[in-house]
Short mmCIF file of C-alpha atoms in Angstrom, two decimals:
data_model
loop_
_atom_site.label_atom_id
_atom_site.label_comp_id
_atom_site.label_asym_id
_atom_site.label_seq_id
_atom_site.Cartn_x
_atom_site.Cartn_y
_atom_site.Cartn_z
CA MET A 1 -55.76 -105.76 120.85
CA THR A 2 -52.64 -104.49 122.58
CA ALA A 3 -49.39 -104.88 120.61
CA HIS A 4 -46.68 -106.75 122.48
CA PRO A 5 -43.02 -106.06 121.71
CA ALA A 6 -40.95 -109.00 120.57
CA ILE A 7 -39.05 -110.76 123.35
CA PRO A 8 -35.39 -111.11 122.33
CA LEU A 9 -34.03 -114.63 122.23
CA ALA A 10 -30.39 -115.72 122.39
CA GLY A 11 -28.55 -118.91 123.22
CA VAL A 12 -25.44 -121.01 122.86
CA ILE A 13 -24.88 -123.64 120.18
CA GLY A 14 -22.51 -126.57 120.38
CA ASN A 15 -22.31 -130.35 120.15
CA PRO A 16 -22.57 -131.44 122.94
CA ILE A 17 -23.95 -128.48 124.87
CA GLY A 18 -25.16 -129.79 128.24
CA HIS A 19 -21.88 -128.82 129.94
CA SER A 20 -22.11 -125.14 128.98
CA LEU A 21 -22.28 -122.60 131.79
CA SER A 22 -23.32 -119.79 129.45
CA PRO A 23 -27.08 -120.20 130.20
CA ALA A 24 -26.32 -119.66 133.89
CA VAL A 25 -24.30 -116.51 133.11
CA HIS A 26 -26.85 -114.88 130.80
CA GLY A 27 -29.81 -116.10 132.85
CA PHE A 28 -28.33 -114.39 135.91
CA TRP A 29 -27.99 -111.09 134.04
CA LEU A 30 -31.48 -111.28 132.54
CA ARG A 31 -32.93 -111.70 136.04
CA ARG A 32 -30.63 -109.09 137.60
CA TYR A 33 -31.60 -106.39 135.10
CA GLY A 34 -35.25 -107.37 134.74
CA ILE A 35 -34.97 -107.93 130.99
CA ARG A 36 -37.76 -109.80 129.21
CA GLY A 37 -35.51 -112.09 127.21
CA HIS A 38 -34.44 -115.72 127.12
CA TYR A 39 -31.13 -117.53 126.63
CA ILE A 40 -31.16 -121.25 125.86
CA PRO A 41 -28.69 -124.06 125.08
CA MET A 42 -29.02 -125.66 121.63
CA GLN A 43 -27.30 -128.88 120.62
CA ILE A 44 -26.73 -128.65 116.86
CA ALA A 45 -25.05 -131.36 114.77
CA PRO A 46 -22.41 -130.10 112.31
CA GLU A 47 -24.44 -131.19 109.29
CA ASP A 48 -27.40 -129.06 110.47
CA LEU A 49 -25.42 -125.97 111.44
CA ALA A 50 -25.89 -123.83 108.32
CA GLU A 51 -29.63 -124.52 108.10
CA VAL A 52 -30.21 -123.78 111.79
CA LEU A 53 -28.19 -120.56 111.76
CA ARG A 54 -30.24 -119.14 108.89
CA ALA A 55 -33.48 -120.10 110.65
CA LEU A 56 -32.67 -118.58 114.05
CA PRO A 57 -33.29 -114.91 113.09
CA LYS A 58 -36.68 -115.89 111.68
CA ALA A 59 -37.54 -117.48 115.05
CA GLY A 60 -36.82 -114.27 116.95
CA PHE A 61 -33.20 -114.82 117.88
CA VAL A 62 -30.98 -111.75 118.08
CA GLY A 63 -27.73 -113.68 118.47
CA CYS A 64 -25.94 -116.62 120.00
CA ASN A 65 -22.70 -117.82 121.48
CA VAL A 66 -20.80 -120.65 119.84
CA THR A 67 -18.74 -123.38 121.46
CA ILE A 68 -17.02 -126.56 120.29
CA PRO A 69 -16.98 -127.84 117.60
CA HIS A 70 -18.59 -124.97 115.66
CA LYS A 71 -16.33 -121.91 116.16
CA GLU A 72 -14.47 -122.27 112.87
CA ALA A 73 -17.56 -123.33 110.90
CA VAL A 74 -19.68 -120.34 111.96
CA PHE A 75 -16.81 -118.02 111.06
CA ALA A 76 -16.95 -119.40 107.51
CA LEU A 77 -20.75 -119.11 107.36
CA ALA A 78 -20.97 -115.51 108.60
CA ASP A 79 -21.85 -112.64 106.29
CA ALA A 80 -19.51 -110.23 108.10
CA VAL A 81 -16.69 -110.75 110.60
CA THR A 82 -14.78 -108.45 112.94
CA ASP A 83 -11.06 -107.91 112.53
CA ARG A 84 -10.28 -109.89 115.68
CA ALA A 85 -12.41 -112.83 114.56
CA ALA A 86 -10.64 -112.73 111.18
CA ARG A 87 -7.25 -112.76 112.87
CA ILE A 88 -8.17 -115.78 114.99
CA GLY A 89 -10.08 -117.59 112.24
CA ALA A 90 -12.95 -118.50 114.56
CA ALA A 91 -16.02 -116.91 116.14
CA ASN A 92 -17.75 -117.39 119.47
CA THR A 93 -20.32 -114.57 119.35
CA LEU A 94 -22.89 -114.09 116.58
CA THR A 95 -25.28 -111.18 116.18
CA PHE A 96 -28.22 -111.47 113.80
CA GLN A 97 -29.08 -108.27 111.96
CA PRO A 98 -32.71 -107.30 111.21
CA ASP A 99 -32.32 -108.52 107.63
CA GLY A 100 -31.12 -111.94 108.84
CA THR A 101 -27.44 -111.46 108.05
CA ILE A 102 -24.93 -112.92 110.50
CA HIS A 103 -22.23 -110.79 112.12
CA ALA A 104 -19.42 -112.83 113.72
CA ASP A 105 -17.02 -111.79 116.46
CA ASN A 106 -14.54 -113.49 118.77
CA THR A 107 -14.64 -112.22 122.36
CA ASP A 108 -12.39 -114.90 123.89
CA GLY A 109 -9.35 -112.61 123.80
CA TYR A 110 -11.35 -109.74 125.26
CA GLY A 111 -12.52 -112.02 128.08
CA PHE A 112 -8.98 -113.23 128.71
CA ILE A 113 -7.49 -109.73 129.02
CA ALA A 114 -10.43 -108.43 131.09
CA ASN A 115 -10.02 -111.37 133.47
CA LEU A 116 -6.31 -110.67 133.87
CA HIS A 117 -6.98 -107.03 134.71
CA ALA A 118 -9.72 -107.99 137.18
CA GLY A 119 -7.71 -110.72 138.92
CA ALA A 120 -4.32 -108.97 138.81
CA PRO A 121 -4.98 -105.20 138.70
CA LEU A 122 -1.24 -104.41 138.49
CA TRP A 123 -0.69 -106.69 135.46
CA ARG A 124 0.98 -105.05 132.48
CA ALA A 125 1.51 -106.73 129.13
CA ASP A 126 4.81 -104.92 128.61
CA ALA A 127 6.27 -106.08 131.94
CA GLY A 128 8.18 -108.86 130.19
CA PRO A 129 7.86 -111.95 128.00
CA ALA A 130 4.74 -114.10 128.08
CA ALA A 131 4.59 -117.89 127.82
CA VAL A 132 1.65 -119.97 126.59
CA LEU A 133 1.21 -123.71 127.09
CA GLY A 134 -0.84 -125.30 124.33
CA ALA A 135 -1.54 -124.33 120.72
CA GLY A 136 -5.20 -125.17 120.18
CA GLY A 137 -8.24 -122.99 119.54
CA ALA A 138 -8.11 -121.20 122.91
CA ALA A 139 -4.41 -120.46 122.41
CA ARG A 140 -5.07 -118.67 119.12
CA ALA A 141 -7.32 -116.08 120.74
CA ILE A 142 -5.01 -115.65 123.73
CA VAL A 143 -1.86 -115.31 121.62
CA ALA A 144 -3.55 -112.65 119.48
CA SER A 145 -4.79 -110.74 122.53
CA LEU A 146 -1.39 -110.82 124.28
CA LEU A 147 0.39 -109.59 121.18
CA ASP A 148 -2.18 -106.83 120.70
CA ALA A 149 -1.82 -105.85 124.37
CA GLY A 150 1.90 -105.34 123.86
CA VAL A 151 3.89 -108.29 125.19
CA PRO A 152 7.44 -107.89 123.88
CA GLU A 153 7.96 -111.62 123.26
CA LEU A 154 5.77 -114.70 123.47
CA HIS A 155 7.01 -118.26 124.09
CA ILE A 156 4.84 -121.23 123.10
CA ALA A 157 5.25 -124.89 123.96
CA ASN A 158 2.90 -127.62 122.77
CA ARG A 159 3.12 -131.39 122.92
CA THR A 160 2.89 -131.36 119.11
CA ARG A 161 5.54 -128.83 118.09
CA ALA A 162 4.14 -128.40 114.59
CA ARG A 163 0.97 -126.78 115.93
CA ALA A 164 3.03 -124.22 117.84
CA GLU A 165 5.11 -123.56 114.73
CA ALA A 166 1.91 -122.93 112.79
CA LEU A 167 1.02 -120.17 115.26
CA GLN A 168 4.51 -118.74 114.90
CA ALA A 169 4.17 -118.66 111.12
CA GLU A 170 0.82 -116.91 111.40
CA PHE A 171 1.42 -114.42 114.22
CA GLY A 172 4.96 -113.31 113.49
CA ASP A 173 8.46 -112.88 114.79
CA ARG A 174 7.61 -112.10 118.41
CA ILE A 175 6.73 -115.81 118.81
CA ARG A 176 9.34 -118.28 120.08
CA VAL A 177 8.57 -122.01 119.86
CA HIS A 178 9.93 -124.53 122.36
CA ASP A 179 9.76 -128.31 122.66
CA TRP A 180 7.46 -129.56 125.42
CA ALA A 181 10.49 -131.01 127.21
CA GLU A 182 11.90 -127.46 127.45
CA VAL A 183 8.94 -125.97 129.34
CA GLY A 184 10.82 -125.61 132.62
CA ALA A 185 13.68 -123.64 131.06
CA MET A 186 11.22 -121.61 128.93
CA LEU A 187 9.74 -120.03 132.06
CA ALA A 188 12.88 -118.11 133.07
CA ASP A 189 12.25 -114.34 132.99
CA VAL A 190 8.58 -114.82 132.05
CA ALA A 191 6.22 -112.12 133.36
CA THR A 192 2.94 -113.72 132.22
CA LEU A 193 2.29 -117.48 132.07
CA VAL A 194 -0.87 -118.95 130.56
CA ASN A 195 -2.08 -122.53 130.37
CA THR A 196 -4.47 -123.08 127.46
CA SER A 197 -4.08 -126.87 127.36
CA SER A 198 -6.14 -129.51 129.19
CA LEU A 199 -3.27 -129.86 131.65
CA GLY A 200 -4.72 -130.15 135.14
CA MET A 201 -8.35 -130.48 134.05
CA GLY A 202 -10.26 -132.33 136.74
CA GLY A 203 -7.30 -131.97 139.08
CA GLY A 204 -5.06 -134.48 137.32
CA GLY A 205 -2.41 -134.47 134.63
CA ASP A 206 1.29 -133.74 134.49
CA ARG A 207 2.89 -130.98 136.55
CA VAL A 208 4.81 -128.12 134.96
CA PRO A 209 8.32 -127.64 136.39
CA MET A 210 8.28 -124.08 137.75
CA ALA A 211 11.67 -123.73 139.44
CA ALA A 212 12.74 -121.07 136.93
CA LEU A 213 9.48 -119.10 137.02
CA PRO A 214 9.95 -115.65 138.62
CA PRO A 215 7.79 -115.16 141.75
CA GLU A 216 6.69 -111.82 140.29
CA ALA A 217 4.94 -113.53 137.36
CA VAL A 218 1.18 -113.43 136.83
CA VAL A 219 -0.12 -116.92 136.08
CA THR A 220 -3.53 -117.87 134.71
CA ASP A 221 -5.23 -121.07 133.58
CA CYS A 222 -8.03 -121.43 131.03
CA VAL A 223 -9.12 -124.57 132.88
CA TYR A 224 -11.58 -123.77 135.68
CA THR A 225 -12.51 -127.27 136.83
CA PRO A 226 -11.23 -127.27 139.52
CA LEU A 227 -11.14 -123.52 140.09
CA ILE A 228 -7.61 -123.70 141.48
CA THR A 229 -5.86 -126.25 139.29
CA PRO A 230 -2.60 -127.97 140.32
CA PHE A 231 -0.94 -125.63 137.80
CA LEU A 232 -2.21 -122.55 139.66
CA ALA A 233 -1.52 -124.08 143.06
CA ASP A 234 2.11 -124.70 142.11
CA ALA A 235 2.45 -121.12 140.83
CA ALA A 236 0.91 -119.71 144.00
CA ALA A 237 3.37 -121.75 146.07
CA ARG A 238 6.17 -119.88 144.28
CA GLY A 239 4.60 -116.57 145.29
CA CYS A 240 3.12 -115.77 141.89
CA THR A 241 -0.14 -113.88 141.45
CA VAL A 242 -2.64 -116.41 140.11
CA VAL A 243 -5.87 -115.76 138.20
CA ASP A 244 -8.38 -118.58 137.76
CA GLY A 245 -10.00 -119.33 134.41
CA LEU A 246 -13.64 -118.81 135.34
CA GLY A 247 -13.39 -115.06 134.88
CA MET A 248 -12.48 -115.47 131.23
CA LEU A 249 -15.79 -117.28 130.66
CA LEU A 250 -17.69 -114.54 132.47
CA HIS A 251 -16.00 -111.58 130.81
CA GLN A 252 -16.18 -112.97 127.26
CA ALA A 253 -19.96 -113.06 127.66
CA VAL A 254 -20.26 -109.31 128.28
CA PRO A 255 -20.08 -108.00 124.66
CA GLY A 256 -22.69 -110.44 123.39
CA PHE A 257 -25.19 -109.69 126.16
CA GLU A 258 -24.73 -105.97 125.56
CA ARG A 259 -25.45 -106.31 121.83
CA TRP A 260 -28.41 -108.65 122.20
CA PHE A 261 -30.19 -107.24 125.22
CA GLY A 262 -29.09 -103.59 125.23
CA ARG A 263 -27.49 -103.49 128.68
CA THR A 264 -23.80 -103.68 129.61
CA PRO A 265 -23.68 -106.33 132.35
CA GLU A 266 -21.30 -106.45 135.30
CA VAL A 267 -19.13 -109.40 136.31
CA THR A 268 -19.69 -109.56 140.06
CA PRO A 269 -18.86 -111.95 142.93
CA GLU A 270 -22.54 -112.90 142.99
CA LEU A 271 -22.40 -113.94 139.33
CA ARG A 272 -19.26 -116.00 139.99
CA GLN A 273 -20.92 -117.79 142.87
CA THR A 274 -24.07 -118.46 140.87
CA VAL A 275 -22.02 -120.10 138.12
CA LEU A 276 -19.91 -122.07 140.61
CA ASP A 277 -23.09 -123.45 142.16
CA GLN A 278 -24.21 -125.02 138.86
#
């Protein structure tokens, strides 16, 4: 008999999971590079998470992505975590070692910064203060990545001020917290503006007053449905450079694919279009 090498398996776990675009991203790369591997969506209930994670390496899985509501839980279950995952307190990329141990990382911040550089090649973190709208899970990774990149000051506004203050307490004295009613004034002199909230999802929601926002600012939105949200459209009307949120999803997938399938994939216009067509 001829020995056949194991086919690497990976996937994305969440609850629910049907909305995830990750299978389209990784499936595109597997086909593009002719890799004999598979990437599948897996809907896992919270009460089954620990048992399923320990079983996946035994079933031939080399790793998986993690989406809501499991990012904090898998961080706690991992045998080893990267420094950036530890700083954020959540993981979105798991790699299973040959002995079955679980290595956890968070690539959301990497994807965010890579997307900014791709969509606004002249962007510099040290160009001036940054402002972040929202203080949820996505904000944690983005705040950490902006601070690490070198923003001199970071303003945060959230509808629930206490959540923004919690980020300030954790990430240090470069953070400035503002009431949600102060968002318009907060944008004066801002060089980088990021929306991490659900504001504008589906094309609706409140509008952010942008009269004080400098036209030289780079503005990005984590929401990518629609691709150009009202938030980005308003910023573009002021003359700002805008970067849509889809690229963050695509770029954060790169490190995991590289670890699991042994090839560094490229984020290309063809990949973007394939995902948009889903």
